Amino acid sequence: MAMLIAEIDCGSLDGVFSAGAWPLLGNLEDPELRRLAQSLPATVLRSRADSTTKKYLGAFQRWKTWAEARQGVPSFPVHELHLVLYMQHLSESTESKAAVEEAVHALSWLHGLAGLQPFSGSPLVKATLEGLRRILAKPKVRKEPVTADMLKAMVEAAGPAPSLTEVRLLAVCLVAYAGFMRCDELLKLRGSDVTFNAEGMVVKIESSKTDQYREGASLVIARTGQVTCPVAMMECYCRMGEVDHTSQAKLFRGIVSTKSGERLRKDGGLSYTRLRELLLEKVAQLGFDPALFGMHSLRAGGATAAANAGVEDRLFKRHGRWKSESAKDGYVKDSLERRLKVSKGVHNDAKPIQCHGRGR
């Protein structure tokens, strides 16, 4: 978080930390209290996840730039009339519901940090937001889940002697699929986070999207004995890449070519963009439309396969590290057979209709 605060520069938030209750801290005479007061801005900025804080402060800077270019519009505190005008501006300039929602949530949060009334209780802001949501609403287009057959095709395409580059991608795909793993969870893994045993492997997830307090989680993945076994592929990757399982170096790193073959870079890690490129290249090579898939397709694919196989709901949620039912269900694409069971089930006790006469 220290890096995040340094990147953001709390000085750019002087308007926030000089409004509401904050001026009272400037009157403190006790040296220890003054020291504590200096540390407080960084502390309250941690009331949200690092990524959320960075996103909200980016939204605040965009609001500030817009406000300072207009006459009579103070950047902070934010007047609700100015806010709804800004919301209207965002809707016209970005045509994005997400951009409008982000601005409202960010400015409301910063108002709360200053001890001011957040906008969640403003009828005008709520009405404007609801209106823009309806105006900007677009159908959700979810990426298709990766299937077990696709993964098998990936493994077979790599051949009997795959390169380290190929094994790295296969390990990522198979582990993400079997572990319902998010891309950021994969990219954060270190060599010391993976241990193997006779039954499979244990993956230590230090933090994730739903783990706001960094309690961590241990994910167990079983050996399958098939060509798509995630454990066997991870072992192969670690062996070929000479991964040190006591190291804090990133598990999935860049690869360099040498005269003696490929090897992992000593430090650094793969980026989301690069990993996504590698996955979509492979998907296209297999004859699928890459526009239909993304990194979330791996997590969604594993979740879909498990749900359609009837995995117990409690274990399903724990394995995927979901906190809510709605979040979990958003990843699952039910099979046609399971969907047909719903309407079949409501007629189990009904007797079939006897139709007589000729049809036309």
XYZ file of C-alpha atoms in Angstrom, residues 7-16 53-68 75 86 102-103 106-107 110:
33
model
C 2.025 6.712 -6.672
C -1.138 8.650 -5.881
C 0.469 11.522 -3.938
C -1.806 12.479 -1.055
C -1.008 16.106 -1.857
C -3.375 15.829 -4.814
C -6.137 15.188 -2.257
C -5.583 18.359 -0.235
C -9.137 19.418 -0.991
C -10.446 16.220 0.611
C -8.740 2.955 -4.041
C -6.569 3.554 -7.087
C -9.622 3.414 -9.367
C -11.619 5.822 -7.183
C -8.782 8.316 -6.934
C -8.361 8.191 -10.702
C -12.066 9.016 -11.001
C -11.593 11.908 -8.562
C -8.744 13.351 -10.642
C -10.924 13.229 -13.763
C -13.724 14.998 -11.883
C -11.249 17.573 -10.579
C -9.954 18.311 -14.090
C -13.508 18.764 -15.362
C -14.575 20.955 -12.410
C -11.531 23.238 -12.579
C -13.680 20.419 -6.980
C -20.953 15.841 -14.448
C -17.550 4.835 -10.767
C -17.674 8.639 -10.497
C -15.719 7.542 -5.845
C -16.972 11.017 -4.946
C -14.322 10.692 -0.592
